[in-house]
Amino acid sequence: MSASPLNCCINPSILSADFANLEAELARISNADAVHVDVMDNHFVPNLTIGLPVVERIQTVSPVPLDAHLMIANVDRWAPLYADAGLSSVTFHVEASDAPIKLARELRARGAKAGMALRPATPVEPYLDMLSELDMLLIMTVEPGFGGQAFLDVMLPKIRRAREAVDGSGVNVAIQVDGGITEETITRAAEAGANVFVAGSAVYGKPSPEDAIESLRTNGQLAFGPRGLQLTNTAHQPV
Ligand code: DX5
Ligand code: ZN
């Protein structure tokens, strides 16, 4: 089966933004493909961020689509409500779901792209048969819970195997990586087969988040090699 060309999407994480000025912080990433919103409940991960009411408000003011990453327990109950809020994509952790296929179908039925995330120690192989139920597979490249951690190179073979499986089955599933993505590590992740990149500190930690996004996109797109589309300002599509 021939593999389709890859588009490099950069989704900055507002975990590294100023939470007291979120609307202004969103305006600083208007060239992003989507904004990555990390929802943590202090149960699934040892940290607490924001919940549905705040995400609903962000949805109404954001210039770019929302990509929610739910690091929460009881996700079968909560994730559909994020889809109802009009988010572009909703990603749940498979470790937190009792019925991931049912949940992915429910998200799609409510108009959101369905994403499924794997902790670093969760293998991808048991889930390859359900790729057609997903729009995005998120391979965590740090232990979820905190920004600013170092990229886990040990995840590169998992990204490679996921890419082979996606290309081999001909499904249209984005491969997202989250954690420790920088101008340097994005090259390795993109070469391995990821095409959607979450970056918190590497975007909001820079004086110009917009310039940081463009540098990341350039490096990611170049690392795709012949699989990449031509670099233009309008080539990318939101995920
Ligand atoms: C971690 C979050 C990430 C985090 C990434 O659990 O899911 O989205 O914000 O931050 P950086 O890019 O700084 O590693
Ligand atoms: Zn995240």
Short mmCIF file of C-alpha atoms and ligand atoms in Angstrom, two decimals:
data_model
loop_
_atom_site.label_atom_id
_atom_site.label_comp_id
_atom_site.label_asym_id
_atom_site.label_seq_id
_atom_site.Cartn_x
_atom_site.Cartn_y
_atom_site.Cartn_z
CA MET A 1 0.00 0.00 0.00
CA SER A 2 1.53 3.38 -0.96
CA ALA A 3 2.02 5.88 1.82
CA SER A 4 0.45 9.33 1.44
CA PRO A 5 2.54 12.52 1.82
CA LEU A 6 2.94 13.86 5.33
CA ASN A 7 1.89 17.24 6.64
CA CYS A 8 3.77 18.63 9.64
CA CYS A 9 1.38 20.00 12.26
CA ILE A 10 2.57 22.01 15.26
CA ASN A 11 0.22 22.07 18.25
CA PRO A 12 1.60 24.28 21.06
CA SER A 13 0.62 23.25 24.58
CA ILE A 14 -0.86 25.95 26.77
CA LEU A 15 0.49 24.11 29.80
CA SER A 16 3.55 26.36 29.36
CA ALA A 17 1.47 29.51 28.78
CA ASP A 18 0.47 32.15 31.33
CA PHE A 19 -2.79 30.77 32.77
CA ALA A 20 -3.78 34.24 34.00
CA ASN A 21 -3.77 35.59 30.42
CA LEU A 22 -4.96 32.72 28.27
CA GLU A 23 -6.75 34.76 25.62
CA ALA A 24 -3.62 36.84 24.99
CA GLU A 25 -1.48 33.70 25.03
CA LEU A 26 -3.69 32.12 22.36
CA ALA A 27 -3.25 35.18 20.14
CA ARG A 28 0.54 34.59 20.25
CA ILE A 29 0.19 31.22 18.44
CA SER A 30 -2.19 32.17 15.63
CA ASN A 31 0.02 30.34 13.08
CA ALA A 32 -0.32 27.04 14.98
CA ASP A 33 -2.32 24.16 13.49
CA ALA A 34 -4.18 23.65 16.78
CA VAL A 35 -3.76 24.47 20.45
CA HIS A 36 -3.05 21.49 22.70
CA VAL A 37 -5.04 21.68 25.93
CA ASP A 38 -3.80 19.42 28.74
CA VAL A 39 -6.56 18.38 31.13
CA MET A 40 -5.25 16.71 34.30
CA ASP A 41 -7.27 15.52 37.30
CA ASN A 42 -4.63 14.65 39.93
CA HIS A 43 -5.80 11.00 39.73
CA PHE A 44 -4.67 9.70 36.35
CA VAL A 45 -1.58 11.90 36.65
CA PRO A 46 -0.08 13.59 39.73
CA ASN A 47 -0.97 17.11 38.60
CA LEU A 48 -4.06 19.26 38.26
CA THR A 49 -4.85 21.77 35.51
CA ILE A 50 -8.19 22.85 34.07
CA GLY A 51 -11.54 21.19 33.43
CA LEU A 52 -14.53 21.42 31.14
CA PRO A 53 -15.84 24.93 32.03
CA VAL A 54 -12.46 26.55 31.31
CA VAL A 55 -11.93 24.50 28.14
CA GLU A 56 -15.39 25.57 26.92
CA ARG A 57 -14.39 29.23 27.34
CA ILE A 58 -11.06 28.67 25.57
CA GLN A 59 -13.00 27.10 22.71
CA THR A 60 -15.03 30.29 22.27
CA VAL A 61 -12.00 32.64 22.10
CA SER A 62 -9.29 30.58 20.41
CA PRO A 63 -8.15 31.61 16.91
CA VAL A 64 -7.05 28.02 16.21
CA PRO A 65 -8.84 24.67 16.72
CA LEU A 66 -8.58 22.89 20.07
CA ASP A 67 -6.78 19.57 20.53
CA ALA A 68 -7.66 18.30 24.02
CA HIS A 69 -5.42 15.79 25.77
CA LEU A 70 -7.42 14.25 28.61
CA MET A 71 -5.18 12.86 31.35
CA ILE A 72 -8.12 11.96 33.55
CA ALA A 73 -9.85 8.99 35.13
CA ASN A 74 -13.49 8.18 34.24
CA VAL A 75 -12.69 9.27 30.71
CA ASP A 76 -15.54 7.25 29.17
CA ARG A 77 -17.90 9.58 30.99
CA TRP A 78 -16.07 12.88 30.50
CA ALA A 79 -14.56 12.77 27.01
CA PRO A 80 -17.88 12.98 25.11
CA LEU A 81 -18.65 16.26 26.90
CA TYR A 82 -15.47 17.77 25.45
CA ALA A 83 -16.63 16.69 21.99
CA ASP A 84 -20.00 18.33 22.67
CA ALA A 85 -18.14 21.58 23.43
CA GLY A 86 -17.13 21.71 19.74
CA LEU A 87 -13.47 20.79 20.08
CA SER A 88 -11.68 19.77 16.90
CA SER A 89 -10.09 16.69 18.47
CA VAL A 90 -10.43 14.89 21.79
CA THR A 91 -7.73 12.47 22.91
CA PHE A 92 -8.25 10.01 25.76
CA HIS A 93 -5.72 7.68 27.37
CA VAL A 94 -6.39 4.04 26.58
CA GLU A 95 -5.19 3.12 30.09
CA ALA A 96 -8.11 5.13 31.52
CA SER A 97 -10.85 3.79 29.25
CA ASP A 98 -12.99 0.68 29.83
CA ALA A 99 -14.27 0.68 26.24
CA PRO A 100 -11.92 2.55 23.87
CA ILE A 101 -13.67 1.54 20.62
CA LYS A 102 -17.06 2.60 21.97
CA LEU A 103 -15.56 5.87 23.20
CA ALA A 104 -13.80 6.63 19.90
CA ARG A 105 -17.09 6.05 18.05
CA GLU A 106 -18.92 8.31 20.47
CA LEU A 107 -16.40 11.13 19.94
CA ARG A 108 -16.73 10.90 16.18
CA ALA A 109 -20.52 10.75 16.39
CA ARG A 110 -20.42 14.01 18.35
CA GLY A 111 -18.32 15.69 15.66
CA ALA A 112 -14.79 15.51 17.11
CA LYS A 113 -11.76 13.72 15.79
CA ALA A 114 -11.01 10.74 18.00
CA GLY A 115 -7.54 10.53 19.50
CA MET A 116 -6.11 7.78 21.66
CA ALA A 117 -2.99 8.24 23.81
CA LEU A 118 -0.47 5.71 25.08
CA ARG A 119 1.74 6.22 28.13
CA PRO A 120 5.42 5.49 27.42
CA ALA A 121 5.22 1.95 28.88
CA THR A 122 2.00 1.05 27.03
CA PRO A 123 2.72 -1.00 23.89
CA VAL A 124 1.04 -0.06 20.62
CA GLU A 125 0.62 -3.62 19.28
CA PRO A 126 -2.61 -4.54 21.14
CA TYR A 127 -4.36 -1.55 19.54
CA LEU A 128 -3.31 -1.88 15.89
CA ASP A 129 -6.57 -3.61 14.94
CA MET A 130 -8.56 -0.56 16.03
CA LEU A 131 -6.63 2.05 14.02
CA SER A 132 -9.58 2.56 11.68
CA GLU A 133 -11.62 3.75 14.68
CA LEU A 134 -9.15 6.60 15.30
CA ASP A 135 -8.17 9.89 13.71
CA MET A 136 -5.04 10.27 15.81
CA LEU A 137 -2.71 8.10 17.86
CA LEU A 138 -0.77 9.99 20.56
CA ILE A 139 2.51 8.40 21.55
CA MET A 140 3.69 10.05 24.77
CA THR A 141 7.39 10.85 24.66
CA VAL A 142 7.53 11.74 28.39
CA GLU A 143 5.61 10.42 31.38
CA PRO A 144 2.40 12.47 31.31
CA GLY A 145 1.84 15.08 34.00
CA PHE A 146 4.35 17.89 33.56
CA GLY A 147 5.85 20.13 30.91
CA GLY A 148 9.56 20.71 30.45
CA GLN A 149 10.72 17.07 30.66
CA ALA A 150 13.36 15.51 28.41
CA PHE A 151 12.28 13.62 25.26
CA LEU A 152 12.40 9.83 25.67
CA ASP A 153 14.42 8.54 22.72
CA VAL A 154 13.45 5.04 23.77
CA MET A 155 10.01 5.78 22.26
CA LEU A 156 11.37 6.11 18.71
CA PRO A 157 10.92 2.40 17.82
CA LYS A 158 7.29 2.57 18.97
CA ILE A 159 6.70 5.60 16.72
CA ARG A 160 8.31 3.69 13.84
CA ARG A 161 6.13 0.62 14.38
CA ALA A 162 3.01 2.78 14.60
CA ARG A 163 3.93 4.52 11.32
CA GLU A 164 4.50 1.19 9.58
CA ALA A 165 1.13 -0.07 10.80
CA VAL A 166 -0.69 3.10 9.71
CA ASP A 167 0.91 3.10 6.26
CA GLY A 168 0.47 -0.66 5.92
CA SER A 169 -3.24 -0.57 6.64
CA GLY A 170 -3.86 2.56 4.55
CA VAL A 171 -5.88 4.28 7.27
CA ASN A 172 -5.77 8.05 7.69
CA VAL A 173 -4.48 8.27 11.26
CA ALA A 174 -2.21 11.08 12.43
CA ILE A 175 0.65 10.14 14.73
CA GLN A 176 1.10 12.73 17.44
CA VAL A 177 4.04 12.97 19.84
CA ASP A 178 3.89 14.92 23.09
CA GLY A 179 6.68 15.71 25.52
CA GLY A 180 10.18 17.09 25.13
CA ILE A 181 9.72 18.23 21.52
CA THR A 182 12.34 20.83 20.59
CA GLU A 183 13.91 22.08 17.36
CA GLU A 184 16.35 19.21 17.78
CA THR A 185 14.18 16.27 18.92
CA ILE A 186 11.44 17.03 16.37
CA THR A 187 13.81 15.81 13.65
CA ARG A 188 14.16 12.36 15.23
CA ALA A 189 10.44 12.07 15.96
CA ALA A 190 9.54 13.11 12.39
CA GLU A 191 12.08 10.72 10.85
CA ALA A 192 10.53 7.93 12.92
CA GLY A 193 7.08 8.75 11.51
CA ALA A 194 5.29 11.25 13.75
CA ASN A 195 3.50 14.07 11.93
CA VAL A 196 1.74 16.04 14.68
CA PHE A 197 3.99 17.63 17.29
CA VAL A 198 2.99 19.03 20.66
CA ALA A 199 5.43 21.58 22.07
CA GLY A 200 4.96 23.50 25.31
CA SER A 201 8.21 24.96 26.58
CA ALA A 202 9.78 24.99 23.09
CA VAL A 203 7.06 27.43 21.96
CA TYR A 204 5.99 29.47 24.99
CA GLY A 205 9.51 29.51 26.42
CA LYS A 206 10.72 31.48 23.40
CA PRO A 207 10.50 35.28 22.95
CA SER A 208 8.45 34.76 19.76
CA PRO A 209 6.14 31.75 19.90
CA GLU A 210 5.18 32.33 16.25
CA ASP A 211 8.82 32.14 15.11
CA ALA A 212 9.31 29.03 17.27
CA ILE A 213 6.33 27.37 15.57
CA GLU A 214 7.74 28.11 12.11
CA SER A 215 11.19 26.75 13.04
CA LEU A 216 9.66 23.56 14.41
CA ARG A 217 7.48 23.16 11.31
CA THR A 218 10.44 23.65 8.98
CA ASN A 219 12.55 21.09 10.82
CA GLY A 220 9.73 18.56 10.99
CA GLN A 221 8.82 18.96 7.32
CA LEU A 222 12.48 18.61 6.24
CA ALA A 223 12.86 15.45 8.33
CA PHE A 224 9.98 13.80 6.43
CA GLY A 225 12.27 13.72 3.39
CA PRO A 226 10.51 12.55 0.22
CA ARG A 227 7.36 11.84 2.27
CA GLY A 228 6.87 15.57 2.96
CA LEU A 229 4.69 18.01 1.09
CA GLN A 230 6.17 21.19 -0.32
CA LEU A 231 6.74 23.84 2.33
CA THR A 232 4.20 26.62 1.99
CA ASN A 233 2.38 28.77 4.49
CA THR A 234 -0.92 27.18 3.67
CA ALA A 235 0.11 23.55 3.22
CA HIS A 236 -0.75 22.40 6.71
CA GLN A 237 -4.19 21.31 7.82
CA PRO A 238 -5.40 21.51 11.40
CA VAL A 239 -5.50 18.31 13.41
C1 DX5 B 1 2.63 16.51 29.60
C2 DX5 B 1 1.73 17.21 28.63
C3 DX5 B 1 2.43 17.91 27.54
C4 DX5 B 1 3.31 19.05 27.97
C5 DX5 B 1 4.45 19.13 27.00
O1 DX5 B 1 1.91 15.59 30.33
O2 DX5 B 1 0.85 16.26 28.05
O3 DX5 B 1 1.49 18.37 26.57
O4 DX5 B 1 2.69 20.30 27.99
O5 DX5 B 1 5.36 20.08 27.45
P1 DX5 B 1 6.84 20.14 26.85
O6 DX5 B 1 6.72 20.42 25.39
O7 DX5 B 1 7.45 21.28 27.60
O8 DX5 B 1 7.50 18.82 27.12
ZN ZN B 2 -0.35 16.83 26.33
#
